[in-house]
Amino acid sequence: MQPRPDRNLIFTRERRDLIARTIHEHGRARVADLSERMHVSTVTIRKDLEALAAEGRIVRAHGGALAIADSSAESAFEVRERYQRAEKDRIGAVAAASVIDGESVALDASTTAMAIARQLRARGGWVHLTVITNGLRIASELAGVPGITVVMPGGFVRWEAMSVVGPLGEGLFSRVNIQRAFMGAAGFTIESGLSDATQEEADIKRLMTTHARQVIGVIDHTKWERAAFATFCSTQELTTIISDAPPAGPTVDALRRFGIELTIAGNVGEVARARSGTRRTGSS
């Protein structure tokens, strides 16, 4: 079970919510103005804006941020889905090709996981594939596909992410065996592992990864060397990372030392592969 978030984490979320409301009310905001209003440093404001942009709640601009047009008619999920669309589609194709009929796999609510879901639907020919997801759009994409059973946890709906979050999902994940968990992320570093912009999403992703035999990170090149708000999977827990481009050399070397397989979508074969002694082979 995850520890309760401390007051600093709560204050961070409240500040970011206020920043998002301010930007949407005024259409735009400058880093300097937000820093003065929130009584925090410009460095902190920039981190807040990066996190909000990763959630799709605002758009980063030089010196500040802009509101997302027509946000009432279009969810943040739909906005994020347009970013790096071609790269996510390539990652999704490689990830879906690795899925074996008869498995139980987990997909988070990320837009990259949505690309995997589209590929699973297009592939067809399933006899008994179980997909566990907290993504509403992903569940809708796969619902009714012959041979695919979709399972969703209980919880609260986050409209901006089209996801279900909250502690009600703990009961489901404690009773299932997941062969592979495909996890998108707002960032990855060797030190922080896979991380997300919100604690709520990180908590449900942590439940998925904890009960999975293999954890596959699915991240496009913009997520390398970025640490988002909350870590949900340490580097040591990862089995594989699928991306559209490799990270810098030192990170590739570190992945090799950890025994993590790196697959670059769109290229022939794998640009980096290393397996050291121990990897998880059973649910925990």
mmCIF file of C-alpha atoms in Angstrom:
data_model
loop_
_atom_site.group_PDB
_atom_site.id
_atom_site.type_symbol
_atom_site.label_atom_id
_atom_site.label_comp_id
_atom_site.label_asym_id
_atom_site.label_seq_id
_atom_site.Cartn_x
_atom_site.Cartn_y
_atom_site.Cartn_z
ATOM 1 C CA MET A 1 0.000 0.000 0.000
ATOM 2 C CA GLN A 2 1.286 3.451 -0.868
ATOM 3 C CA PRO A 3 1.961 5.936 1.960
ATOM 4 C CA ARG A 4 -0.409 8.865 2.327
ATOM 5 C CA PRO A 5 0.840 11.952 0.472
ATOM 6 C CA ASP A 6 2.402 14.547 2.747
ATOM 7 C CA ARG A 7 1.159 18.120 3.037
ATOM 8 C CA ASN A 8 3.784 19.387 0.601
ATOM 9 C CA LEU A 9 2.333 17.159 -2.126
ATOM 10 C CA ILE A 10 -1.167 18.401 -1.352
ATOM 11 C CA PHE A 11 -0.007 22.031 -1.510
ATOM 12 C CA THR A 12 1.682 21.360 -4.850
ATOM 13 C CA ARG A 13 -1.519 19.968 -6.356
ATOM 14 C CA GLU A 14 -3.566 22.888 -5.012
ATOM 15 C CA ARG A 15 -1.080 25.405 -6.434
ATOM 16 C CA ARG A 16 -1.100 23.725 -9.833
ATOM 17 C CA ASP A 17 -4.898 23.690 -9.889
ATOM 18 C CA LEU A 18 -4.885 27.414 -9.128
ATOM 19 C CA ILE A 19 -2.300 28.052 -11.854
ATOM 20 C CA ALA A 20 -4.412 26.131 -14.377
ATOM 21 C CA ARG A 21 -7.538 28.099 -13.420
ATOM 22 C CA THR A 22 -5.650 31.383 -13.680
ATOM 23 C CA ILE A 23 -4.385 30.563 -17.159
ATOM 24 C CA HIS A 24 -7.815 29.473 -18.392
ATOM 25 C CA GLU A 25 -9.475 32.578 -16.943
ATOM 26 C CA HIS A 26 -7.005 34.965 -18.581
ATOM 27 C CA GLY A 27 -6.045 32.956 -21.648
ATOM 28 C CA ARG A 28 -2.341 33.155 -20.837
ATOM 29 C CA ALA A 29 0.094 33.838 -17.997
ATOM 30 C CA ARG A 30 3.761 34.727 -17.596
ATOM 31 C CA VAL A 31 6.164 32.823 -15.364
ATOM 32 C CA ALA A 32 7.173 35.990 -13.515
ATOM 33 C CA ASP A 33 3.557 36.947 -12.782
ATOM 34 C CA LEU A 34 2.668 33.465 -11.568
ATOM 35 C CA SER A 35 5.764 33.398 -9.371
ATOM 36 C CA GLU A 36 4.713 36.638 -7.698
ATOM 37 C CA ARG A 37 1.112 35.549 -7.275
ATOM 38 C CA MET A 38 1.919 32.093 -5.880
ATOM 39 C CA HIS A 39 4.833 33.275 -3.734
ATOM 40 C CA VAL A 40 7.183 30.634 -5.111
ATOM 41 C CA SER A 41 10.304 30.774 -7.265
ATOM 42 C CA THR A 42 10.265 30.953 -11.050
ATOM 43 C CA VAL A 43 11.985 27.548 -11.076
ATOM 44 C CA THR A 44 9.024 26.056 -9.196
ATOM 45 C CA ILE A 45 6.542 27.727 -11.557
ATOM 46 C CA ARG A 46 8.349 26.319 -14.593
ATOM 47 C CA LYS A 47 8.139 22.824 -13.081
ATOM 48 C CA ASP A 48 4.437 23.367 -12.414
ATOM 49 C CA LEU A 49 3.839 24.470 -16.006
ATOM 50 C CA GLU A 50 5.726 21.463 -17.364
ATOM 51 C CA ALA A 51 3.577 19.156 -15.219
ATOM 52 C CA LEU A 52 0.346 20.861 -16.312
ATOM 53 C CA ALA A 53 1.417 20.696 -19.953
ATOM 54 C CA ALA A 54 2.191 16.981 -19.569
ATOM 55 C CA GLU A 55 -1.371 16.505 -18.282
ATOM 56 C CA GLY A 56 -2.680 18.426 -21.280
ATOM 57 C CA ARG A 57 -4.238 21.137 -19.118
ATOM 58 C CA ILE A 58 -2.256 24.049 -20.595
ATOM 59 C CA VAL A 59 0.119 24.715 -23.483
ATOM 60 C CA ARG A 60 3.675 25.866 -22.759
ATOM 61 C CA ALA A 61 4.815 29.039 -24.473
ATOM 62 C CA HIS A 62 7.968 31.148 -24.324
ATOM 63 C CA GLY A 63 8.046 32.841 -20.936
ATOM 64 C CA GLY A 64 4.801 31.318 -19.730
ATOM 65 C CA ALA A 65 1.783 29.297 -20.830
ATOM 66 C CA LEU A 66 -1.437 29.508 -22.846
ATOM 67 C CA ALA A 67 -4.920 28.160 -22.211
ATOM 68 C CA ILE A 68 -6.133 25.279 -24.345
ATOM 69 C CA ALA A 69 -8.794 26.517 -26.744
ATOM 70 C CA ASP A 70 -12.243 24.945 -26.472
ATOM 71 C CA SER A 71 -11.236 22.985 -23.405
ATOM 72 C CA SER A 72 -14.897 22.575 -22.451
ATOM 73 C CA ALA A 73 -15.557 20.609 -25.644
ATOM 74 C CA GLU A 74 -12.296 18.716 -25.853
ATOM 75 C CA SER A 75 -10.663 16.739 -23.074
ATOM 76 C CA ALA A 76 -6.998 17.116 -22.203
ATOM 77 C CA PHE A 77 -6.604 13.492 -23.293
ATOM 78 C CA GLU A 78 -7.611 14.436 -26.836
ATOM 79 C CA VAL A 79 -5.161 17.330 -26.836
ATOM 80 C CA ARG A 80 -2.286 15.145 -25.627
ATOM 81 C CA GLU A 81 -3.182 12.452 -28.128
ATOM 82 C CA ARG A 82 -2.161 14.801 -30.949
ATOM 83 C CA TYR A 83 1.347 15.293 -29.559
ATOM 84 C CA GLN A 84 3.975 12.984 -31.127
ATOM 85 C CA ARG A 85 1.130 11.005 -32.756
ATOM 86 C CA ALA A 86 3.344 9.263 -35.337
ATOM 87 C CA GLU A 87 5.907 8.296 -32.701
ATOM 88 C CA LYS A 88 3.230 6.900 -30.392
ATOM 89 C CA ASP A 89 1.723 4.912 -33.246
ATOM 90 C CA ARG A 90 5.098 3.271 -33.945
ATOM 91 C CA ILE A 91 5.566 2.470 -30.267
ATOM 92 C CA GLY A 92 2.033 1.095 -30.122
ATOM 93 C CA ALA A 93 2.651 -1.201 -33.086
ATOM 94 C CA VAL A 94 5.783 -2.717 -31.531
ATOM 95 C CA ALA A 95 4.131 -3.138 -28.129
ATOM 96 C CA ALA A 96 0.969 -4.732 -29.542
ATOM 97 C CA ALA A 97 3.010 -7.144 -31.664
ATOM 98 C CA SER A 98 4.586 -8.537 -28.490
ATOM 99 C CA VAL A 99 1.248 -9.431 -26.887
ATOM 100 C CA ILE A 100 0.438 -13.161 -26.873
ATOM 101 C CA ASP A 101 -3.107 -14.492 -27.041
ATOM 102 C CA GLY A 102 -4.166 -15.924 -23.682
ATOM 103 C CA GLU A 103 -2.305 -13.299 -21.663
ATOM 104 C CA SER A 104 -3.680 -10.778 -19.216
ATOM 105 C CA VAL A 105 -2.148 -7.386 -19.933
ATOM 106 C CA ALA A 106 -2.547 -4.006 -18.268
ATOM 107 C CA LEU A 107 -2.770 -0.712 -20.123
ATOM 108 C CA ASP A 108 -2.761 2.564 -18.254
ATOM 109 C CA ALA A 109 -4.818 5.561 -19.402
ATOM 110 C CA SER A 110 -1.999 7.229 -21.348
ATOM 111 C CA THR A 111 -2.257 8.290 -24.977
ATOM 112 C CA THR A 112 0.577 5.892 -25.834
ATOM 113 C CA ALA A 113 -1.431 3.045 -24.304
ATOM 114 C CA MET A 114 -4.306 4.181 -26.517
ATOM 115 C CA ALA A 115 -2.034 3.652 -29.525
ATOM 116 C CA ILE A 116 -1.421 0.094 -28.301
ATOM 117 C CA ALA A 117 -5.171 -0.465 -27.942
ATOM 118 C CA ARG A 118 -5.797 0.648 -31.525
ATOM 119 C CA GLN A 119 -3.174 -1.812 -32.741
ATOM 120 C CA LEU A 120 -4.652 -4.658 -30.674
ATOM 121 C CA ARG A 121 -8.053 -3.948 -32.198
ATOM 122 C CA ALA A 122 -6.661 -3.832 -35.739
ATOM 123 C CA ARG A 123 -4.652 -7.017 -35.250
ATOM 124 C CA GLY A 124 -7.725 -9.117 -34.453
ATOM 125 C CA GLY A 125 -7.790 -12.906 -34.379
ATOM 126 C CA TRP A 126 -7.903 -13.040 -30.584
ATOM 127 C CA VAL A 127 -9.281 -16.062 -28.779
ATOM 128 C CA HIS A 128 -8.849 -15.072 -25.142
ATOM 129 C CA LEU A 129 -6.971 -11.869 -24.361
ATOM 130 C CA THR A 130 -7.739 -9.987 -21.149
ATOM 131 C CA VAL A 131 -6.983 -6.263 -21.012
ATOM 132 C CA ILE A 132 -7.108 -4.525 -17.643
ATOM 133 C CA THR A 133 -7.191 -0.747 -17.969
ATOM 134 C CA ASN A 134 -8.193 2.374 -16.073
ATOM 135 C CA GLY A 135 -8.540 4.274 -19.359
ATOM 136 C CA LEU A 136 -12.107 5.031 -20.428
ATOM 137 C CA ARG A 137 -11.153 5.643 -24.052
ATOM 138 C CA ILE A 138 -9.044 2.492 -24.118
ATOM 139 C CA ALA A 139 -11.886 0.405 -22.694
ATOM 140 C CA SER A 140 -14.233 1.875 -25.304
ATOM 141 C CA GLU A 141 -11.748 1.141 -28.098
ATOM 142 C CA LEU A 142 -11.476 -2.532 -27.155
ATOM 143 C CA ALA A 143 -15.035 -3.185 -25.995
ATOM 144 C CA GLY A 144 -16.770 -5.598 -28.328
ATOM 145 C CA VAL A 145 -13.603 -6.803 -30.058
ATOM 146 C CA PRO A 146 -14.026 -10.583 -30.480
ATOM 147 C CA GLY A 147 -11.786 -12.537 -28.130
ATOM 148 C CA ILE A 148 -10.861 -9.546 -25.946
ATOM 149 C CA THR A 149 -12.227 -9.194 -22.409
ATOM 150 C CA VAL A 150 -11.924 -5.699 -20.946
ATOM 151 C CA VAL A 151 -11.682 -5.275 -17.168
ATOM 152 C CA MET A 152 -11.816 -1.902 -15.391
ATOM 153 C CA PRO A 153 -11.206 -1.005 -11.741
ATOM 154 C CA GLY A 154 -13.703 0.972 -9.709
ATOM 155 C CA GLY A 155 -12.946 4.534 -8.738
ATOM 156 C CA PHE A 156 -13.429 8.171 -9.619
ATOM 157 C CA VAL A 157 -13.420 9.536 -13.166
ATOM 158 C CA ARG A 158 -10.775 12.127 -14.087
ATOM 159 C CA TRP A 159 -12.372 13.794 -17.091
ATOM 160 C CA GLU A 160 -9.192 15.570 -18.194
ATOM 161 C CA ALA A 161 -7.362 12.239 -18.484
ATOM 162 C CA MET A 162 -10.399 10.077 -19.349
ATOM 163 C CA SER A 163 -9.279 7.732 -16.579
ATOM 164 C CA VAL A 164 -10.537 6.028 -13.430
ATOM 165 C CA VAL A 165 -8.453 6.552 -10.288
ATOM 166 C CA GLY A 166 -8.708 6.092 -6.545
ATOM 167 C CA PRO A 167 -8.255 3.428 -3.856
ATOM 168 C CA LEU A 168 -11.314 1.420 -4.951
ATOM 169 C CA GLY A 169 -9.103 -0.218 -7.575
ATOM 170 C CA GLU A 170 -6.921 -1.899 -4.959
ATOM 171 C CA GLY A 171 -9.383 -4.772 -4.540
ATOM 172 C CA LEU A 172 -9.195 -5.689 -8.221
ATOM 173 C CA PHE A 173 -5.433 -5.637 -8.606
ATOM 174 C CA SER A 174 -4.839 -7.661 -5.449
ATOM 175 C CA ARG A 175 -6.758 -10.553 -7.053
ATOM 176 C CA VAL A 176 -5.431 -10.631 -10.618
ATOM 177 C CA ASN A 177 -2.265 -11.904 -12.286
ATOM 178 C CA ILE A 178 -0.945 -9.637 -15.013
ATOM 179 C CA GLN A 179 1.624 -10.988 -17.448
ATOM 180 C CA ARG A 180 2.628 -7.592 -18.830
ATOM 181 C CA ALA A 181 1.892 -4.016 -17.825
ATOM 182 C CA PHE A 182 2.404 -1.418 -20.562
ATOM 183 C CA MET A 183 2.952 1.936 -18.902
ATOM 184 C CA GLY A 184 3.138 5.382 -20.442
ATOM 185 C CA ALA A 185 4.805 8.112 -18.406
ATOM 186 C CA ALA A 186 5.368 11.842 -18.227
ATOM 187 C CA GLY A 187 9.066 11.226 -17.768
ATOM 188 C CA PHE A 188 11.894 8.753 -17.188
ATOM 189 C CA THR A 189 15.291 9.085 -15.569
ATOM 190 C CA ILE A 190 17.556 6.388 -14.168
ATOM 191 C CA GLU A 191 17.259 7.951 -10.715
ATOM 192 C CA SER A 192 13.468 8.451 -10.708
ATOM 193 C CA GLY A 193 12.281 5.641 -12.975
ATOM 194 C CA LEU A 194 8.898 6.110 -14.657
ATOM 195 C CA SER A 195 6.982 9.068 -13.271
ATOM 196 C CA ASP A 196 3.647 10.788 -13.783
ATOM 197 C CA ALA A 197 2.442 14.357 -13.454
ATOM 198 C CA THR A 198 -0.260 13.535 -10.877
ATOM 199 C CA GLN A 199 -0.287 11.470 -7.704
ATOM 200 C CA GLU A 200 -3.681 9.937 -8.531
ATOM 201 C CA GLU A 201 -2.495 8.478 -11.836
ATOM 202 C CA ALA A 202 0.804 7.374 -10.296
ATOM 203 C CA ASP A 203 -1.049 5.468 -7.559
ATOM 204 C CA ILE A 204 -3.137 3.388 -9.982
ATOM 205 C CA LYS A 205 -0.122 2.755 -12.201
ATOM 206 C CA ARG A 206 1.782 1.552 -9.157
ATOM 207 C CA LEU A 207 -0.992 -0.973 -8.473
ATOM 208 C CA MET A 208 -0.715 -2.266 -12.040
ATOM 209 C CA THR A 209 3.069 -2.590 -12.010
ATOM 210 C CA THR A 210 3.175 -4.207 -8.571
ATOM 211 C CA HIS A 211 1.000 -7.087 -9.761
ATOM 212 C CA ALA A 212 2.650 -7.582 -13.154
ATOM 213 C CA ARG A 213 5.312 -10.101 -14.129
ATOM 214 C CA GLN A 214 6.829 -7.751 -16.663
ATOM 215 C CA VAL A 215 6.679 -3.958 -16.741
ATOM 216 C CA ILE A 216 7.155 -2.349 -20.144
ATOM 217 C CA GLY A 217 7.619 1.408 -20.286
ATOM 218 C CA VAL A 218 6.214 2.923 -23.499
ATOM 219 C CA ILE A 219 7.553 6.458 -23.879
ATOM 220 C CA ASP A 220 8.338 8.732 -26.800
ATOM 221 C CA HIS A 221 11.648 10.590 -27.046
ATOM 222 C CA THR A 222 10.349 13.725 -25.281
ATOM 223 C CA LYS A 223 10.089 11.798 -21.993
ATOM 224 C CA TRP A 224 13.777 10.865 -21.695
ATOM 225 C CA GLU A 225 15.668 12.600 -18.862
ATOM 226 C CA ARG A 226 12.518 14.119 -17.372
ATOM 227 C CA ALA A 227 11.352 13.484 -13.823
ATOM 228 C CA ALA A 228 7.671 14.249 -13.332
ATOM 229 C CA PHE A 229 5.846 14.770 -10.041
ATOM 230 C CA ALA A 230 5.384 11.200 -8.769
ATOM 231 C CA THR A 231 7.388 8.028 -9.427
ATOM 232 C CA PHE A 232 5.278 4.904 -9.926
ATOM 233 C CA CYS A 233 7.901 2.399 -11.152
ATOM 234 C CA SER A 234 11.577 2.398 -10.235
ATOM 235 C CA THR A 235 14.201 1.604 -12.834
ATOM 236 C CA GLN A 236 14.992 -1.676 -11.066
ATOM 237 C CA GLU A 237 11.402 -2.869 -11.584
ATOM 238 C CA LEU A 238 11.398 -2.330 -15.349
ATOM 239 C CA THR A 239 11.734 -5.190 -17.805
ATOM 240 C CA THR A 240 11.663 -3.295 -21.106
ATOM 241 C CA ILE A 241 11.368 0.216 -22.517
ATOM 242 C CA ILE A 242 9.922 0.822 -25.981
ATOM 243 C CA SER A 243 10.591 4.249 -27.486
ATOM 244 C CA ASP A 244 10.868 5.910 -30.877
ATOM 245 C CA ALA A 245 14.433 7.121 -30.252
ATOM 246 C CA PRO A 246 17.209 6.168 -27.834
ATOM 247 C CA PRO A 247 18.269 8.358 -24.906
ATOM 248 C CA ALA A 248 21.750 9.760 -24.415
ATOM 249 C CA GLY A 249 24.621 7.285 -24.211
ATOM 250 C CA PRO A 250 25.004 7.279 -20.410
ATOM 251 C CA THR A 251 21.342 6.343 -19.981
ATOM 252 C CA VAL A 252 21.659 3.522 -22.527
ATOM 253 C CA ASP A 253 24.679 2.235 -20.599
ATOM 254 C CA ALA A 254 22.764 2.415 -17.318
ATOM 255 C CA LEU A 255 19.801 0.532 -18.798
ATOM 256 C CA ARG A 256 22.202 -2.183 -19.900
ATOM 257 C CA ARG A 257 23.643 -2.420 -16.388
ATOM 258 C CA PHE A 258 20.140 -2.831 -14.969
ATOM 259 C CA GLY A 259 19.384 -5.584 -17.476
ATOM 260 C CA ILE A 260 16.608 -3.599 -19.150
ATOM 261 C CA GLU A 261 15.790 -4.303 -22.778
ATOM 262 C CA LEU A 262 15.527 -1.167 -24.937
ATOM 263 C CA THR A 263 13.555 -1.430 -28.165
ATOM 264 C CA ILE A 264 13.417 1.408 -30.672
ATOM 265 C CA ALA A 265 10.185 1.412 -32.668
ATOM 266 C CA GLY A 266 10.596 1.925 -36.378
ATOM 267 C CA ASN A 267 14.098 0.483 -36.508
ATOM 268 C CA VAL A 268 15.056 -3.077 -37.318
ATOM 269 C CA GLY A 269 15.858 -4.965 -34.128
ATOM 270 C CA GLU A 270 16.878 -3.418 -30.856
ATOM 271 C CA VAL A 271 19.459 -0.680 -30.449
ATOM 272 C CA ALA A 272 20.283 -1.711 -26.914
ATOM 273 C CA ARG A 273 19.713 -4.938 -25.087
ATOM 274 C CA ALA A 274 21.078 -6.143 -21.811
ATOM 275 C CA ARG A 275 19.865 -8.685 -19.337
ATOM 276 C CA SER A 276 21.614 -9.138 -16.054
ATOM 277 C CA GLY A 277 20.813 -11.891 -13.617
ATOM 278 C CA THR A 278 17.508 -11.198 -11.928
ATOM 279 C CA ARG A 279 14.208 -9.992 -13.266
ATOM 280 C CA ARG A 280 10.795 -10.494 -11.764
ATOM 281 C CA THR A 281 9.143 -13.719 -12.855
ATOM 282 C CA GLY A 282 6.040 -13.679 -10.681
ATOM 283 C CA SER A 283 3.443 -11.356 -9.252
ATOM 284 C CA SER A 284 4.147 -9.644 -5.995
#
